[in-house]
mmCIF file of C-alpha atoms in Angstrom:
data_model
loop_
_atom_site.group_PDB
_atom_site.id
_atom_site.type_symbol
_atom_site.label_atom_id
_atom_site.label_comp_id
_atom_site.label_asym_id
_atom_site.label_seq_id
_atom_site.Cartn_x
_atom_site.Cartn_y
_atom_site.Cartn_z
ATOM 1 C CA MET A 12 4.206 27.560 -0.551
ATOM 2 C CA ASN A 13 7.450 26.726 1.217
ATOM 3 C CA ASP A 14 9.474 23.584 0.323
ATOM 4 C CA LEU A 15 8.726 21.183 3.112
ATOM 5 C CA THR A 16 10.692 18.274 1.581
ATOM 6 C CA GLU A 17 13.149 16.388 3.798
ATOM 7 C CA LYS A 18 16.117 14.956 1.953
ATOM 8 C CA LYS A 19 17.664 11.541 2.822
ATOM 9 C CA ALA A 20 21.420 11.653 3.400
ATOM 10 C CA SER A 21 21.918 8.040 4.353
ATOM 11 C CA SER A 22 19.846 4.986 5.400
ATOM 12 C CA THR A 23 20.650 1.973 7.592
ATOM 13 C CA GLU A 24 18.378 -0.896 7.857
ATOM 14 C CA VAL A 25 18.281 -1.850 11.516
ATOM 15 C CA PHE A 26 15.821 -4.806 11.525
ATOM 16 C CA SER A 27 14.535 -7.207 8.816
ATOM 17 C CA GLY A 28 11.651 -9.472 9.700
ATOM 18 C CA LYS A 29 8.993 -11.581 8.020
ATOM 19 C CA LEU A 30 6.525 -8.599 7.749
ATOM 20 C CA LEU A 31 8.520 -5.438 8.444
ATOM 21 C CA LYS A 32 11.915 -3.771 7.755
ATOM 22 C CA VAL A 33 12.978 -0.958 10.052
ATOM 23 C CA PHE A 34 15.263 1.883 8.776
ATOM 24 C CA LYS A 35 17.155 4.754 10.386
ATOM 25 C CA ASP A 36 17.872 7.573 7.998
ATOM 26 C CA ASP A 37 19.847 10.601 8.382
ATOM 27 C CA ILE A 38 18.186 13.471 6.850
ATOM 28 C CA ILE A 39 18.495 17.155 5.832
ATOM 29 C CA LEU A 40 15.499 19.193 6.916
ATOM 30 C CA PRO A 41 14.113 22.109 4.749
ATOM 31 C CA ASN A 42 16.112 24.602 6.852
ATOM 32 C CA GLY A 43 19.362 22.729 6.124
ATOM 33 C CA LYS A 44 19.732 21.177 9.663
ATOM 34 C CA GLU A 45 20.312 17.484 10.245
ATOM 35 C CA ALA A 46 17.922 15.106 11.837
ATOM 36 C CA ILE A 47 17.099 11.284 12.199
ATOM 37 C CA ARG A 48 14.003 9.551 10.925
ATOM 38 C CA GLU A 49 13.068 6.000 11.975
ATOM 39 C CA TYR A 50 10.542 4.312 9.969
ATOM 40 C CA ILE A 51 9.132 0.842 8.980
ATOM 41 C CA LYS A 52 8.854 -0.383 5.422
ATOM 42 C CA HIS A 53 5.561 -2.323 5.047
ATOM 43 C CA PRO A 54 4.397 -4.098 1.876
ATOM 44 C CA GLY A 55 0.879 -2.635 2.152
ATOM 45 C CA ALA A 56 -2.494 -4.187 2.572
ATOM 46 C CA SER A 57 -6.014 -4.295 1.289
ATOM 47 C CA CYS A 58 -9.403 -4.284 3.201
ATOM 48 C CA VAL A 59 -12.887 -4.712 2.003
ATOM 49 C CA VAL A 60 -16.380 -3.768 3.316
ATOM 50 C CA PRO A 61 -18.588 -6.797 2.154
ATOM 51 C CA VAL A 62 -22.271 -5.495 2.097
ATOM 52 C CA THR A 63 -24.940 -8.036 1.608
ATOM 53 C CA ASP A 64 -28.170 -7.319 -0.336
ATOM 54 C CA ASN A 65 -29.913 -6.347 2.947
ATOM 55 C CA ASN A 66 -27.106 -3.975 3.965
ATOM 56 C CA GLU A 67 -25.422 -6.189 6.407
ATOM 57 C CA VAL A 68 -21.615 -6.097 6.566
ATOM 58 C CA LEU A 69 -19.589 -9.270 6.947
ATOM 59 C CA MET A 70 -17.287 -8.359 9.814
ATOM 60 C CA VAL A 71 -14.606 -10.413 11.700
ATOM 61 C CA ARG A 72 -13.444 -10.721 15.272
ATOM 62 C CA GLN A 73 -9.810 -11.584 15.835
ATOM 63 C CA PHE A 74 -7.334 -11.295 18.586
ATOM 64 C CA ARG A 75 -4.777 -8.493 17.869
ATOM 65 C CA TYR A 76 -1.742 -9.323 19.850
ATOM 66 C CA PRO A 77 -0.045 -5.879 20.196
ATOM 67 C CA PHE A 78 -3.297 -4.677 21.908
ATOM 68 C CA ASP A 79 -3.943 -8.031 23.881
ATOM 69 C CA ARG A 80 -7.608 -7.902 22.824
ATOM 70 C CA VAL A 81 -10.170 -9.106 20.392
ATOM 71 C CA LEU A 82 -11.054 -6.409 17.769
ATOM 72 C CA LEU A 83 -14.046 -6.176 15.459
ATOM 73 C CA GLU A 84 -12.826 -5.433 11.923
ATOM 74 C CA ILE A 85 -13.590 -5.648 8.294
ATOM 75 C CA PRO A 86 -11.811 -8.392 6.375
ATOM 76 C CA ALA A 87 -8.254 -7.302 5.448
ATOM 77 C CA GLY A 88 -4.816 -8.647 4.872
ATOM 78 C CA LYS A 89 -1.306 -7.638 3.655
ATOM 79 C CA LEU A 90 -0.158 -7.861 0.112
ATOM 80 C CA ASP A 91 1.636 -11.228 -0.292
ATOM 81 C CA PHE A 92 4.584 -9.572 -2.391
ATOM 82 C CA ALA A 93 5.757 -6.292 -3.570
ATOM 83 C CA GLY A 94 3.638 -5.224 -6.504
ATOM 84 C CA GLU A 95 0.788 -7.551 -5.891
ATOM 85 C CA ASP A 96 -2.569 -6.069 -7.277
ATOM 86 C CA PRO A 97 -4.290 -4.657 -4.286
ATOM 87 C CA LYS A 98 -7.773 -5.583 -5.793
ATOM 88 C CA SER A 99 -6.462 -9.112 -6.052
ATOM 89 C CA ALA A 100 -5.565 -9.136 -2.456
ATOM 90 C CA ALA A 101 -8.960 -7.757 -1.339
ATOM 91 C CA ILE A 102 -10.710 -10.606 -3.345
ATOM 92 C CA ARG A 103 -8.423 -13.149 -1.766
ATOM 93 C CA GLU A 104 -8.927 -11.848 1.911
ATOM 94 C CA LEU A 105 -12.713 -11.521 1.327
ATOM 95 C CA LYS A 106 -12.808 -15.180 0.400
ATOM 96 C CA GLU A 107 -10.480 -16.418 3.039
ATOM 97 C CA GLU A 108 -11.986 -14.642 5.882
ATOM 98 C CA THR A 109 -15.700 -14.665 5.158
ATOM 99 C CA GLY A 110 -16.177 -17.381 2.353
ATOM 100 C CA ALA A 111 -17.620 -14.655 0.152
ATOM 101 C CA GLU A 112 -16.984 -13.743 -3.359
ATOM 102 C CA THR A 113 -17.875 -10.730 -5.572
ATOM 103 C CA LYS A 114 -17.641 -9.378 -9.065
ATOM 104 C CA ASP A 115 -18.696 -6.028 -7.838
ATOM 105 C CA LEU A 116 -15.704 -4.574 -6.034
ATOM 106 C CA ILE A 117 -15.504 -0.623 -5.748
ATOM 107 C CA PHE A 118 -12.308 1.148 -4.907
ATOM 108 C CA MET A 119 -12.760 3.578 -2.048
ATOM 109 C CA GLY A 120 -9.265 5.135 -1.838
ATOM 110 C CA GLU A 121 -6.057 4.628 0.013
ATOM 111 C CA TYR A 122 -5.701 4.776 3.907
ATOM 112 C CA TYR A 123 -2.183 5.719 5.435
ATOM 113 C CA PRO A 124 -2.609 4.258 8.927
ATOM 114 C CA THR A 125 0.696 5.478 10.468
ATOM 115 C CA CYS A 126 2.152 7.974 8.146
ATOM 116 C CA ALA A 127 4.634 9.399 10.725
ATOM 117 C CA TYR A 128 6.569 6.109 10.952
ATOM 118 C CA SER A 129 5.432 3.433 8.275
ATOM 119 C CA THR A 130 5.214 3.213 4.596
ATOM 120 C CA GLU A 131 2.046 1.057 4.891
ATOM 121 C CA ILE A 132 -0.784 1.996 2.526
ATOM 122 C CA ILE A 133 -4.064 0.127 2.964
ATOM 123 C CA TYR A 134 -6.317 -0.019 -0.268
ATOM 124 C CA MET A 135 -10.042 0.050 0.673
ATOM 125 C CA TYR A 136 -12.836 -1.556 -1.245
ATOM 126 C CA LEU A 137 -16.602 -1.934 -1.063
ATOM 127 C CA ALA A 138 -17.936 -5.413 -2.205
ATOM 128 C CA ARG A 139 -21.577 -5.849 -3.332
ATOM 129 C CA ASP A 140 -23.468 -8.732 -5.120
ATOM 130 C CA LEU A 141 -21.883 -11.418 -2.918
ATOM 131 C CA SER A 142 -22.035 -15.116 -3.217
ATOM 132 C CA PHE A 143 -21.107 -17.328 -0.376
ATOM 133 C CA GLY A 144 -18.826 -20.384 -0.074
ATOM 134 C CA GLU A 145 -16.454 -21.767 2.617
ATOM 135 C CA THR A 146 -13.757 -19.781 4.446
ATOM 136 C CA ASP A 147 -10.017 -20.541 4.158
ATOM 137 C CA PHE A 148 -8.245 -19.127 7.040
ATOM 138 C CA ASP A 149 -4.414 -18.929 7.202
ATOM 139 C CA ASP A 150 -2.968 -21.521 9.549
ATOM 140 C CA ASP A 151 -2.106 -18.843 12.145
ATOM 141 C CA GLU A 152 -5.500 -17.008 11.803
ATOM 142 C CA PHE A 153 -8.333 -17.521 14.246
ATOM 143 C CA ILE A 154 -11.371 -15.501 13.192
ATOM 144 C CA GLU A 155 -14.991 -15.392 14.140
ATOM 145 C CA PRO A 156 -17.137 -13.887 11.256
ATOM 146 C CA GLU A 157 -20.223 -11.842 12.204
ATOM 147 C CA ARG A 158 -22.880 -9.940 10.245
ATOM 148 C CA ILE A 159 -23.731 -6.515 11.405
ATOM 149 C CA SER A 160 -26.101 -3.932 9.701
ATOM 150 C CA LEU A 161 -24.017 -1.091 7.976
ATOM 151 C CA LYS A 162 -26.285 1.510 9.879
ATOM 152 C CA ALA A 163 -25.334 -0.179 13.169
ATOM 153 C CA LEU A 164 -21.704 -0.176 12.252
ATOM 154 C CA PHE A 165 -21.854 3.474 11.438
ATOM 155 C CA ASP A 166 -23.295 4.148 14.881
ATOM 156 C CA MET A 167 -20.547 1.920 16.432
ATOM 157 C CA VAL A 168 -17.859 3.966 14.764
ATOM 158 C CA MET A 169 -19.368 7.170 15.723
ATOM 159 C CA ASN A 170 -19.714 6.081 19.358
ATOM 160 C CA GLY A 171 -16.044 4.849 19.583
ATOM 161 C CA GLU A 172 -17.008 1.096 19.828
ATOM 162 C CA ILE A 173 -14.851 0.288 16.758
ATOM 163 C CA ARG A 174 -11.210 1.093 17.487
ATOM 164 C CA ASP A 175 -9.540 -0.069 14.346
ATOM 165 C CA GLY A 176 -8.676 2.873 11.994
ATOM 166 C CA LYS A 177 -9.068 1.161 8.613
ATOM 167 C CA THR A 178 -12.441 -0.312 9.802
ATOM 168 C CA GLN A 179 -13.611 3.138 10.905
ATOM 169 C CA THR A 180 -12.546 4.884 7.660
ATOM 170 C CA ALA A 181 -13.859 2.272 5.290
ATOM 171 C CA ILE A 182 -17.192 1.809 7.108
ATOM 172 C CA LEU A 183 -17.723 5.535 7.011
ATOM 173 C CA LYS A 184 -16.910 5.632 3.256
ATOM 174 C CA ALA A 185 -19.074 2.479 2.632
ATOM 175 C CA TYR A 186 -21.956 4.247 4.464
ATOM 176 C CA ASN A 187 -21.703 7.204 2.393
ATOM 177 C CA ILE A 188 -21.695 5.194 -0.838
ATOM 178 C CA VAL A 189 -24.704 3.025 0.194
ATOM 179 C CA TYR A 190 -26.849 5.811 1.914
ATOM 180 C CA GLY A 191 -25.472 9.102 0.688
ATOM 181 C CA ASN A 192 -27.049 11.808 2.431
ATOM 182 C CA LYS A 193 -30.275 9.833 3.252
#
């Protein structure tokens, strides 16, 4: 197999915000030529598919500013600091956005939502054996919780009704875990 590795020659931070840092790097391609890569450093995030005893999923609807629309998603949120345990973040987001808690959290893998221009990794979890309490939304978070059967969500993903990539991937993985090849 050929070496496809690109090597960083220099790096310049061009923007530093509350959530993102944008970089412009000069690189050396595998063939020795020079090129530029622009990318975003992101702290990462966790998402969770909370499935009730009757196989309903606790979903959230929220306005997503870049798309100027309300999207249906699974509960999720960014890691609060570099090195935060993704499992702890998933438990926190589950409680904040749905009021649910769990002791049965199954890791379903990592999702790279925009690998061409961002370092973001989303850690996906399935939550079972839920108990319910009060939500605790962030001050800038306006969320409408909703319960939808896992089977209906599977169909919605396959029909293109759910556009969020992390939600699509995590729902398909959860469906496979819960129903297998049934």
